[in-house]
PDB file of C-alpha atoms in Angstrom:
ATOM      1  CA  MET A   6      33.639 -37.953 -26.082  1.00  0.00           C
ATOM      2  CA  ASN A   7      33.098 -35.149 -22.667  1.00  0.00           C
ATOM      3  CA  PHE A   8      33.593 -36.887 -19.646  1.00  0.00           C
ATOM      4  CA  LEU A   9      31.131 -35.679 -17.922  1.00  0.00           C
ATOM      5  CA  GLU A  10      28.630 -36.384 -20.768  1.00  0.00           C
ATOM      6  CA  ALA A  11      29.819 -39.886 -20.683  1.00  0.00           C
ATOM      7  CA  THR A  12      29.313 -41.018 -17.405  1.00  0.00           C
ATOM      8  CA  LYS A  13      27.200 -38.270 -15.495  1.00  0.00           C
ATOM      9  CA  THR A  14      28.683 -39.810 -12.855  1.00  0.00           C
ATOM     10  CA  VAL A  15      32.128 -38.626 -11.460  1.00  0.00           C
ATOM     11  CA  VAL A  16      33.244 -35.255  -9.599  1.00  0.00           C
ATOM     12  CA  GLY A  17      36.801 -35.606  -9.044  1.00  0.00           C
ATOM     13  CA  ASP A  18      38.860 -38.676 -10.031  1.00  0.00           C
ATOM     14  CA  SER A  19      36.818 -41.678  -8.368  1.00  0.00           C
ATOM     15  CA  ALA A  20      38.953 -44.613 -10.805  1.00  0.00           C
ATOM     16  CA  ASN A  21      42.309 -44.540  -9.057  1.00  0.00           C
ATOM     17  CA  GLY A  22      40.070 -44.411  -5.420  1.00  0.00           C
ATOM     18  CA  THR A  23      42.247 -41.198  -4.057  1.00  0.00           C
ATOM     19  CA  ALA A  24      41.269 -39.835  -0.542  1.00  0.00           C
ATOM     20  CA  GLY A  25      38.883 -36.866  -1.467  1.00  0.00           C
ATOM     21  CA  THR A  26      37.082 -37.515  -4.148  1.00  0.00           C
ATOM     22  CA  ALA A  27      33.300 -37.942  -4.652  1.00  0.00           C
ATOM     23  CA  THR A  28      30.946 -39.764  -7.226  1.00  0.00           C
ATOM     24  CA  ILE A  29      27.779 -38.240  -7.887  1.00  0.00           C
ATOM     25  CA  THR A  30      25.341 -36.956 -10.958  1.00  0.00           C
ATOM     26  CA  ILE A  31      24.953 -33.993 -12.351  1.00  0.00           C
ATOM     27  CA  ASP A  32      21.465 -34.335 -11.771  1.00  0.00           C
ATOM     28  CA  THR A  33      21.573 -35.341  -8.844  1.00  0.00           C
ATOM     29  CA  LEU A  34      23.518 -32.213  -7.622  1.00  0.00           C
ATOM     30  CA  LEU A  35      21.244 -29.521  -9.346  1.00  0.00           C
ATOM     31  CA  ALA A  36      18.597 -31.440  -7.603  1.00  0.00           C
ATOM     32  CA  ASP A  37      19.959 -31.263  -4.132  1.00  0.00           C
ATOM     33  CA  LEU A  38      21.564 -27.378  -5.072  1.00  0.00           C
ATOM     34  CA  ARG A  39      17.643 -26.503  -5.909  1.00  0.00           C
ATOM     35  CA  ARG A  40      16.036 -28.498  -2.405  1.00  0.00           C
ATOM     36  CA  ARG A  41      19.057 -26.775  -0.539  1.00  0.00           C
ATOM     37  CA  GLY A  42      18.022 -22.843  -1.545  1.00  0.00           C
ATOM     38  CA  GLU A  43      14.129 -24.185  -0.422  1.00  0.00           C
ATOM     39  CA  ASP A  44      15.345 -24.938   2.823  1.00  0.00           C
ATOM     40  CA  LEU A  45      18.146 -21.975   2.864  1.00  0.00           C
ATOM     41  CA  HIS A  46      15.108 -19.606   1.953  1.00  0.00           C
ATOM     42  CA  ARG A  47      12.915 -20.363   4.944  1.00  0.00           C
ATOM     43  CA  VAL A  48      15.276 -20.522   7.310  1.00  0.00           C
ATOM     44  CA  ILE A  49      17.026 -16.681   6.453  1.00  0.00           C
ATOM     45  CA  GLY A  50      13.567 -15.550   6.361  1.00  0.00           C
ATOM     46  CA  GLU A  51      13.627 -15.462  10.072  1.00  0.00           C
ATOM     47  CA  TYR A  52      17.428 -13.528   9.757  1.00  0.00           C
ATOM     48  CA  THR A  53      16.915  -9.392  10.107  1.00  0.00           C
ATOM     49  CA  TYR A  54      20.017  -8.021   7.996  1.00  0.00           C
ATOM     50  CA  SER A  55      21.955  -4.819   6.267  1.00  0.00           C
ATOM     51  CA  LEU A  56      22.027  -4.317   2.634  1.00  0.00           C
ATOM     52  CA  ARG A  57      23.719  -1.937   0.857  1.00  0.00           C
ATOM     53  CA  LYS A  58      22.940  -1.063  -2.869  1.00  0.00           C
ATOM     54  CA  VAL A  59      25.874   0.432  -5.553  1.00  0.00           C
ATOM     55  CA  ARG A  60      25.582   1.483  -8.510  1.00  0.00           C
ATOM     56  CA  ARG A  61      28.482   2.715 -11.067  1.00  0.00           C
ATOM     57  CA  THR A  62      27.890   3.866 -14.455  1.00  0.00           C
ATOM     58  CA  LEU A  63      30.247   3.595 -16.439  1.00  0.00           C
ATOM     59  CA  ASN A  64      31.639   5.064 -20.004  1.00  0.00           C
ATOM     60  CA  SER A  65      32.420   2.905 -22.951  1.00  0.00           C
ATOM     61  CA  ARG A  66      35.720   1.983 -21.697  1.00  0.00           C
ATOM     62  CA  GLY A  67      34.895   0.965 -18.112  1.00  0.00           C
ATOM     63  CA  ARG A  68      35.810   3.872 -16.110  1.00  0.00           C
ATOM     64  CA  VAL A  69      33.335   5.185 -13.574  1.00  0.00           C
ATOM     65  CA  ARG A  70      30.868   8.260 -14.616  1.00  0.00           C
ATOM     66  CA  GLN A  71      28.844   8.496 -11.377  1.00  0.00           C
ATOM     67  CA  GLU A  72      28.105   6.207  -8.594  1.00  0.00           C
ATOM     68  CA  GLU A  73      25.341   5.954  -6.190  1.00  0.00           C
ATOM     69  CA  PHE A  74      24.852   3.678  -3.174  1.00  0.00           C
ATOM     70  CA  HIS A  75      21.877   3.247  -0.703  1.00  0.00           C
ATOM     71  CA  ASP A  76      21.520   1.863   3.011  1.00  0.00           C
ATOM     72  CA  PHE A  77      19.081  -0.382   3.693  1.00  0.00           C
ATOM     73  CA  GLU A  78      17.514  -2.342   6.655  1.00  0.00           C
ATOM     74  CA  ALA A  79      15.441  -5.672   6.799  1.00  0.00           C
ATOM     75  CA  TYR A  80      13.408  -6.916   9.322  1.00  0.00           C
ATOM     76  CA  PRO A  81      11.673 -11.242   8.873  1.00  0.00           C
ATOM     77  CA  ILE A  82       7.804 -10.360   8.859  1.00  0.00           C
ATOM     78  CA  LYS A  83       6.655 -14.229   8.220  1.00  0.00           C
ATOM     79  CA  GLY A  84       9.340 -15.508   6.419  1.00  0.00           C
ATOM     80  CA  ARG A  85       9.661 -12.435   4.072  1.00  0.00           C
ATOM     81  CA  HIS A  86      11.636  -9.259   5.115  1.00  0.00           C
ATOM     82  CA  ALA A  87      10.583  -5.533   4.221  1.00  0.00           C
ATOM     83  CA  LEU A  88      13.542  -3.336   3.537  1.00  0.00           C
ATOM     84  CA  ILE A  89      13.625   0.101   5.408  1.00  0.00           C
ATOM     85  CA  LYS A  90      16.031   2.612   3.416  1.00  0.00           C
ATOM     86  CA  LEU A  91      18.443   4.627   6.556  1.00  0.00           C
ATOM     87  CA  ALA A  92      20.700   6.536   4.114  1.00  0.00           C
ATOM     88  CA  GLU A  93      21.759   7.628   0.639  1.00  0.00           C
ATOM     89  CA  ASN A  94      24.997   8.208  -0.266  1.00  0.00           C
ATOM     90  CA  GLY A  95      26.309   8.101   3.510  1.00  0.00           C
ATOM     91  CA  ALA A  96      23.680  10.945   4.456  1.00  0.00           C
ATOM     92  CA  ARG A  97      21.453   9.024   7.173  1.00  0.00           C
ATOM     93  CA  LEU A  98      17.959   9.917   6.297  1.00  0.00           C
ATOM     94  CA  ASP A  99      15.345  12.103   8.265  1.00  0.00           C
ATOM     95  CA  ILE A 100      13.560   9.885  11.646  1.00  0.00           C
ATOM     96  CA  ARG A 101      10.342  10.633   9.848  1.00  0.00           C
ATOM     97  CA  ALA A 102      11.510   9.190   6.497  1.00  0.00           C
ATOM     98  CA  ILE A 103      12.866   6.443   7.806  1.00  0.00           C
ATOM     99  CA  GLU A 104       9.738   5.480   9.919  1.00  0.00           C
ATOM    100  CA  LEU A 105       7.419   6.675   6.682  1.00  0.00           C
ATOM    101  CA  ASN A 106       9.723   3.985   4.756  1.00  0.00           C
ATOM    102  CA  ARG A 107       9.382   1.092   7.275  1.00  0.00           C
ATOM    103  CA  ARG A 108       5.645   1.885   7.209  1.00  0.00           C
ATOM    104  CA  VAL A 109       5.408   1.616   3.078  1.00  0.00           C
ATOM    105  CA  ALA A 110       7.887  -1.643   3.110  1.00  0.00           C
ATOM    106  CA  THR A 111       5.475  -3.023   5.800  1.00  0.00           C
ATOM    107  CA  GLU A 112       2.118  -2.669   4.101  1.00  0.00           C
ATOM    108  CA  LEU A 113       2.921  -3.505   1.053  1.00  0.00           C
ATOM    109  CA  LEU A 114       4.368  -6.814   2.522  1.00  0.00           C
ATOM    110  CA  ILE A 115       1.570  -7.494   3.774  1.00  0.00           C
ATOM    111  CA  ARG A 116      -0.129  -6.870   0.477  1.00  0.00           C
ATOM    112  CA  ASN A 117       1.715  -8.647  -1.629  1.00  0.00           C
ATOM    113  CA  GLU A 118       1.194 -11.796   0.858  1.00  0.00           C
ATOM    114  CA  THR A 119      -2.141 -11.507   1.128  1.00  0.00           C
ATOM    115  CA  THR A 120      -2.796 -11.132  -3.052  1.00  0.00           C
ATOM    116  CA  GLY A 121      -0.073 -13.935  -3.379  1.00  0.00           C
ATOM    117  CA  GLY A 122       2.565 -11.683  -5.118  1.00  0.00           C
ATOM    118  CA  ASP A 123       6.262 -12.190  -4.828  1.00  0.00           C
ATOM    119  CA  GLY A 124       6.307 -16.012  -4.109  1.00  0.00           C
ATOM    120  CA  GLN A 125       9.581 -16.790  -5.151  1.00  0.00           C
ATOM    121  CA  ILE A 126      11.141 -19.699  -3.266  1.00  0.00           C
ATOM    122  CA  GLY A 127      14.751 -20.993  -3.366  1.00  0.00           C
ATOM    123  CA  TYR A 128      18.191 -19.015  -3.701  1.00  0.00           C
ATOM    124  CA  TRP A 129      17.703 -14.872  -3.468  1.00  0.00           C
ATOM    125  CA  GLY A 130      17.903 -12.961  -6.171  1.00  0.00           C
ATOM    126  CA  ALA A 131      17.880  -9.467  -7.363  1.00  0.00           C
ATOM    127  CA  GLY A 132      16.805  -6.962 -10.395  1.00  0.00           C
ATOM    128  CA  LEU A 133      18.208  -3.996 -11.469  1.00  0.00           C
ATOM    129  CA  ASP A 134      16.630  -1.800 -14.041  1.00  0.00           C
ATOM    130  CA  GLY A 135      16.616   2.132 -15.153  1.00  0.00           C
ATOM    131  CA  LEU A 136      16.669   4.288 -17.987  1.00  0.00           C
ATOM    132  CA  ILE A 137      19.328   4.204 -20.429  1.00  0.00           C
ATOM    133  CA  THR A 138      20.284   5.344 -23.736  1.00  0.00           C
ATOM    134  CA  ARG A 139      22.080   3.487 -26.260  1.00  0.00           C
ATOM    135  CA  ARG A 140      24.391   5.200 -28.984  1.00  0.00           C
ATOM    136  CA  GLY A 141      22.248   7.137 -31.303  1.00  0.00           C
ATOM    137  CA  GLN A 142      18.778   6.222 -29.352  1.00  0.00           C
ATOM    138  CA  HIS A 143      16.267   7.500 -27.718  1.00  0.00           C
ATOM    139  CA  ARG A 144      16.310   7.135 -23.304  1.00  0.00           C
ATOM    140  CA  GLU A 145      14.417   3.842 -22.747  1.00  0.00           C
ATOM    141  CA  TRP A 146      13.608   1.430 -19.949  1.00  0.00           C
ATOM    142  CA  ALA A 147      15.687  -1.716 -19.116  1.00  0.00           C
ATOM    143  CA  SER A 148      16.091  -4.190 -16.762  1.00  0.00           C
ATOM    144  CA  ILE A 149      17.421  -7.139 -15.552  1.00  0.00           C
ATOM    145  CA  SER A 150      16.524 -10.348 -13.535  1.00  0.00           C
ATOM    146  CA  ILE A 151      19.485 -11.832 -11.735  1.00  0.00           C
ATOM    147  CA  ASP A 152      18.237 -15.272 -10.285  1.00  0.00           C
ATOM    148  CA  PRO A 153      21.760 -18.027  -9.368  1.00  0.00           C
ATOM    149  CA  GLU A 154      19.065 -21.017 -10.185  1.00  0.00           C
ATOM    150  CA  ILE A 155      18.564 -20.112 -13.755  1.00  0.00           C
ATOM    151  CA  PHE A 156      22.011 -21.047 -13.915  1.00  0.00           C
ATOM    152  CA  PHE A 157      20.647 -24.579 -13.182  1.00  0.00           C
ATOM    153  CA  GLU A 158      18.568 -24.532 -16.241  1.00  0.00           C
ATOM    154  CA  VAL A 159      20.429 -23.046 -19.194  1.00  0.00           C
ATOM    155  CA  CYS A 160      24.084 -23.635 -18.648  1.00  0.00           C
ATOM    156  CA  GLU A 161      26.103 -27.199 -19.293  1.00  0.00           C
ATOM    157  CA  PHE A 162      28.450 -28.481 -17.065  1.00  0.00           C
ATOM    158  CA  SER A 163      31.903 -29.893 -17.099  1.00  0.00           C
ATOM    159  CA  SER A 164      35.190 -29.710 -15.777  1.00  0.00           C
ATOM    160  CA  PRO A 165      34.672 -31.286 -12.418  1.00  0.00           C
ATOM    161  CA  ARG A 166      36.901 -31.421  -9.633  1.00  0.00           C
ATOM    162  CA  ILE A 167      37.038 -30.801  -5.414  1.00  0.00           C
ATOM    163  CA  VAL A 168      38.978 -27.796  -4.359  1.00  0.00           C
ATOM    164  CA  THR A 169      39.117 -26.365  -0.895  1.00  0.00           C
ATOM    165  CA  LEU A 170      37.970 -22.821  -0.093  1.00  0.00           C
ATOM    166  CA  ASN A 171      37.626 -21.204   2.818  1.00  0.00           C
ATOM    167  CA  GLU A 172      38.935 -24.367   4.398  1.00  0.00           C
ATOM    168  CA  ARG A 173      35.738 -26.237   3.218  1.00  0.00           C
ATOM    169  CA  GLU A 174      35.900 -28.978   0.538  1.00  0.00           C
ATOM    170  CA  THR A 175      33.425 -27.447  -3.041  1.00  0.00           C
ATOM    171  CA  ILE A 176      32.641 -29.345  -6.225  1.00  0.00           C
ATOM    172  CA  VAL A 177      33.421 -26.696  -8.997  1.00  0.00           C
ATOM    173  CA  VAL A 178      32.704 -26.413 -11.951  1.00  0.00           C
ATOM    174  CA  ASP A 179      32.955 -24.402 -15.553  1.00  0.00           C
ATOM    175  CA  LEU A 180      29.833 -23.793 -17.041  1.00  0.00           C
ATOM    176  CA  SER A 181      28.418 -22.509 -19.894  1.00  0.00           C
ATOM    177  CA  PRO A 182      25.387 -21.757 -22.126  1.00  0.00           C
ATOM    178  CA  LYS A 183      23.241 -24.272 -23.461  1.00  0.00           C
ATOM    179  CA  ALA A 184      22.618 -24.306 -27.683  1.00  0.00           C
ATOM    180  CA  GLY A 185      19.420 -23.393 -28.406  1.00  0.00           C
ATOM    181  CA  MET A 186      17.975 -22.475 -24.566  1.00  0.00           C
ATOM    182  CA  VAL A 187      16.084 -19.366 -24.768  1.00  0.00           C
ATOM    183  CA  SER A 188      14.949 -17.513 -22.187  1.00  0.00           C
ATOM    184  CA  SER A 189      13.007 -13.806 -21.416  1.00  0.00           C
ATOM    185  CA  PRO A 190      14.331 -10.518 -22.639  1.00  0.00           C
ATOM    186  CA  ASP A 191      15.146  -9.677 -18.611  1.00  0.00           C
ATOM    187  CA  ARG A 192      17.289 -13.203 -18.299  1.00  0.00           C
ATOM    188  CA  GLU A 193      18.953 -13.151 -22.000  1.00  0.00           C
ATOM    189  CA  TRP A 194      22.268 -11.410 -19.826  1.00  0.00           C
ATOM    190  CA  ILE A 195      23.002 -15.330 -18.592  1.00  0.00           C
ATOM    191  CA  HIS A 196      23.064 -16.414 -22.098  1.00  0.00           C
ATOM    192  CA  ARG A 197      26.260 -13.800 -22.793  1.00  0.00           C
ATOM    193  CA  LEU A 198      28.403 -15.719 -19.984  1.00  0.00           C
ATOM    194  CA  THR A 199      30.735 -18.850 -19.439  1.00  0.00           C
ATOM    195  CA  GLY A 200      31.995 -18.914 -15.802  1.00  0.00           C
ATOM    196  CA  THR A 201      32.402 -21.354 -12.443  1.00  0.00           C
ATOM    197  CA  MET A 202      30.104 -22.844  -9.918  1.00  0.00           C
ATOM    198  CA  TRP A 203      31.412 -23.238  -6.463  1.00  0.00           C
ATOM    199  CA  ILE A 204      29.308 -25.752  -4.589  1.00  0.00           C
ATOM    200  CA  ASP A 205      29.697 -26.914  -1.140  1.00  0.00           C
ATOM    201  CA  LEU A 206      30.523 -30.773  -0.764  1.00  0.00           C
ATOM    202  CA  ALA A 207      29.061 -31.244   2.700  1.00  0.00           C
ATOM    203  CA  ASP A 208      26.413 -28.834   2.828  1.00  0.00           C
ATOM    204  CA  LYS A 209      25.197 -29.210  -0.924  1.00  0.00           C
ATOM    205  CA  THR A 210      24.445 -25.681  -1.111  1.00  0.00           C
ATOM    206  CA  LEU A 211      25.562 -22.878  -3.676  1.00  0.00           C
ATOM    207  CA  VAL A 212      28.802 -20.833  -2.758  1.00  0.00           C
ATOM    208  CA  ARG A 213      29.913 -18.868  -5.538  1.00  0.00           C
ATOM    209  CA  ILE A 214      29.213 -18.213  -8.802  1.00  0.00           C
ATOM    210  CA  GLU A 215      31.633 -16.123 -11.407  1.00  0.00           C
ATOM    211  CA  ALA A 216      31.070 -14.939 -15.122  1.00  0.00           C
ATOM    212  CA  TRP A 217      32.485 -13.526 -17.606  1.00  0.00           C
ATOM    213  CA  LYS A 218      31.210 -12.537 -21.413  1.00  0.00           C
ATOM    214  CA  THR A 219      31.803 -15.454 -23.555  1.00  0.00           C
ATOM    215  CA  THR A 220      32.919 -13.059 -26.730  1.00  0.00           C
ATOM    216  CA  GLY A 221      35.694 -10.473 -26.999  1.00  0.00           C
ATOM    217  CA  GLY A 222      36.850 -11.065 -23.265  1.00  0.00           C
ATOM    218  CA  SER A 223      36.536  -8.913 -20.330  1.00  0.00           C
ATOM    219  CA  PRO A 224      38.937  -6.774 -18.471  1.00  0.00           C
ATOM    220  CA  VAL A 225      36.835  -7.585 -14.816  1.00  0.00           C
ATOM    221  CA  THR A 226      34.767 -10.174 -13.725  1.00  0.00           C
ATOM    222  CA  ASN A 227      31.548  -9.472 -15.312  1.00  0.00           C
ATOM    223  CA  PHE A 228      29.217 -11.537 -12.441  1.00  0.00           C
ATOM    224  CA  VAL A 229      29.829 -12.602  -8.894  1.00  0.00           C
ATOM    225  CA  TYR A 230      27.215 -14.168  -6.671  1.00  0.00           C
ATOM    226  CA  GLN A 231      28.591 -15.302  -2.780  1.00  0.00           C
ATOM    227  CA  GLN A 232      26.992 -17.158  -0.356  1.00  0.00           C
ATOM    228  CA  GLN A 233      28.629 -16.690   3.501  1.00  0.00           C
ATOM    229  CA  ILE A 234      28.030 -19.100   5.859  1.00  0.00           C
ATOM    230  CA  LEU A 235      25.729 -18.099   8.870  1.00  0.00           C
ATOM    231  CA  ALA A 236      26.136 -20.990  11.168  1.00  0.00           C
ATOM    232  CA  PRO A 237      26.801 -24.673  10.873  1.00  0.00           C
ATOM    233  CA  GLY A 238      24.556 -25.654   7.392  1.00  0.00           C
ATOM    234  CA  VAL A 239      23.214 -22.446   7.142  1.00  0.00           C
ATOM    235  CA  TRP A 240      23.857 -19.892   4.194  1.00  0.00           C
ATOM    236  CA  ALA A 241      22.876 -16.524   2.983  1.00  0.00           C
ATOM    237  CA  PRO A 242      23.698 -14.357   0.280  1.00  0.00           C
ATOM    238  CA  ALA A 243      26.942 -12.025   0.753  1.00  0.00           C
ATOM    239  CA  LEU A 244      27.313 -10.288  -2.382  1.00  0.00           C
ATOM    240  CA  ILE A 245      25.284 -10.205  -5.972  1.00  0.00           C
ATOM    241  CA  ARG A 246      27.282  -8.024  -8.131  1.00  0.00           C
ATOM    242  CA  ILE A 247      27.222  -7.467 -12.253  1.00  0.00           C
ATOM    243  CA  ASN A 248      29.868  -5.659 -14.260  1.00  0.00           C
ATOM    244  CA  SER A 249      29.514  -4.629 -17.726  1.00  0.00           C
ATOM    245  CA  GLY A 250      32.872  -3.320 -18.181  1.00  0.00           C
ATOM    246  CA  GLY A 251      31.922  -1.054 -19.952  1.00  0.00           C
ATOM    247  CA  ASP A 252      29.972  -3.164 -22.730  1.00  0.00           C
ATOM    248  CA  GLU A 253      26.772  -2.362 -22.827  1.00  0.00           C
ATOM    249  CA  THR A 254      25.109  -4.710 -25.143  1.00  0.00           C
ATOM    250  CA  LEU A 255      26.315  -7.078 -22.105  1.00  0.00           C
ATOM    251  CA  PHE A 256      23.744  -6.926 -19.914  1.00  0.00           C
ATOM    252  CA  ASN A 257      20.412  -5.232 -21.942  1.00  0.00           C
ATOM    253  CA  GLY A 258      22.176  -1.288 -22.147  1.00  0.00           C
ATOM    254  CA  LEU A 259      22.793  -1.145 -18.073  1.00  0.00           C
ATOM    255  CA  ASN A 260      26.613   0.142 -18.721  1.00  0.00           C
ATOM    256  CA  TRP A 261      27.133  -0.781 -14.682  1.00  0.00           C
ATOM    257  CA  ASP A 262      28.795  -1.629 -11.905  1.00  0.00           C
ATOM    258  CA  ALA A 263      26.341  -2.412  -9.514  1.00  0.00           C
ATOM    259  CA  TRP A 264      26.411  -4.822  -6.233  1.00  0.00           C
ATOM    260  CA  PHE A 265      24.304  -5.610  -3.699  1.00  0.00           C
ATOM    261  CA  GLU A 266      26.077  -6.400  -0.239  1.00  0.00           C
ATOM    262  CA  PHE A 267      24.491  -7.978   2.588  1.00  0.00           C
ATOM    263  CA  THR A 268      25.797  -8.234   6.093  1.00  0.00           C
ATOM    264  CA  ARG A 269      24.993  -8.335   9.914  1.00  0.00           C
ATOM    265  CA  PHE A 270      22.673 -11.209   9.525  1.00  0.00           C
ATOM    266  CA  LYS A 271      20.848 -12.215  12.923  1.00  0.00           C
ATOM    267  CA  LYS A 272      18.665 -14.065  13.737  1.00  0.00           C
ATOM    268  CA  PHE A 273      15.417 -12.562  14.407  1.00  0.00           C
ATOM    269  CA  ASP A 274      12.265 -13.010  17.379  1.00  0.00           C
ATOM    270  CA  THR A 275       9.637 -12.351  14.565  1.00  0.00           C
ATOM    271  CA  SER A 276       6.808 -12.631  16.636  1.00  0.00           C
ATOM    272  CA  ARG A 277       7.150  -9.407  19.003  1.00  0.00           C
ATOM    273  CA  ILE A 278       6.899  -7.894  15.413  1.00  0.00           C
ATOM    274  CA  GLU A 279       4.357  -9.279  13.996  1.00  0.00           C
ATOM    275  CA  GLN A 280       2.108  -8.296  16.031  1.00  0.00           C
ATOM    276  CA  LYS A 281       2.660  -4.917  15.665  1.00  0.00           C
ATOM    277  CA  ILE A 282       2.367  -5.097  11.691  1.00  0.00           C
ATOM    278  CA  GLU A 283      -1.627  -6.209  10.909  1.00  0.00           C
ATOM    279  CA  PRO A 284      -2.393  -4.725   8.060  1.00  0.00           C
ATOM    280  CA  SER A 285      -4.236  -1.045   8.727  1.00  0.00           C
ATOM    281  CA  PRO A 286      -8.202  -1.457   8.868  1.00  0.00           C
ATOM    282  CA  LYS A 287      -9.907   0.296   5.811  1.00  0.00           C
TER     283      LYS A 287
END
């Protein structure tokens, strides 16, 4: 009998009273994680930050065929962020292009707020898409969605233990997809992975997820979601990464090593900028 399934209470070794153990149900733990994700979403909605998007196209052996990267700055508007492209492949854009990107990003954000679009609240996610050519087939459009909270829904957890990570105690559990669970096509990739999840014991927040493809093994870590601590009790994403390792079937045909790197978070006074970005009169 699986110990976690049998009791759904023990993380660590509460039976012998060892110091540093904890007792918690998995359902409670996941509820705490979701609640903290919602809280943090609101808090870091008041921060500005820098973002680098990198995409490496791989061959069947996992070697890099092509690489491109783009740098952005993000500033908050009413708890959300306008993303402005600053540079492509290390070359800074012309100031006029940057200002155009800024205006378009701001207007799009305001339009989405008016129409109620993009209303997800929780841990930050990401999306990847592009044209691909599968072996022997025509080019087609492929996409995946990356939402760490989907792991909470479609995975089962085992082997709980307490591990010190970066001088903080974390609850660590192994994860694997539940049998019979079905997700939308852009999230099916999660069902092909098994991995490990770290949760900060004090703040009850997600710290890290690492995962590898379940069948055939992988020479690389296929998925990473990493958070960073900005201030006491305040966490934000640091890295979101997929790496197919050359297996084009893993991420819906996206044979990529691609990642989002978040840096330079800074608390921002949104009132100054919100006064300047009212929607353009029609």
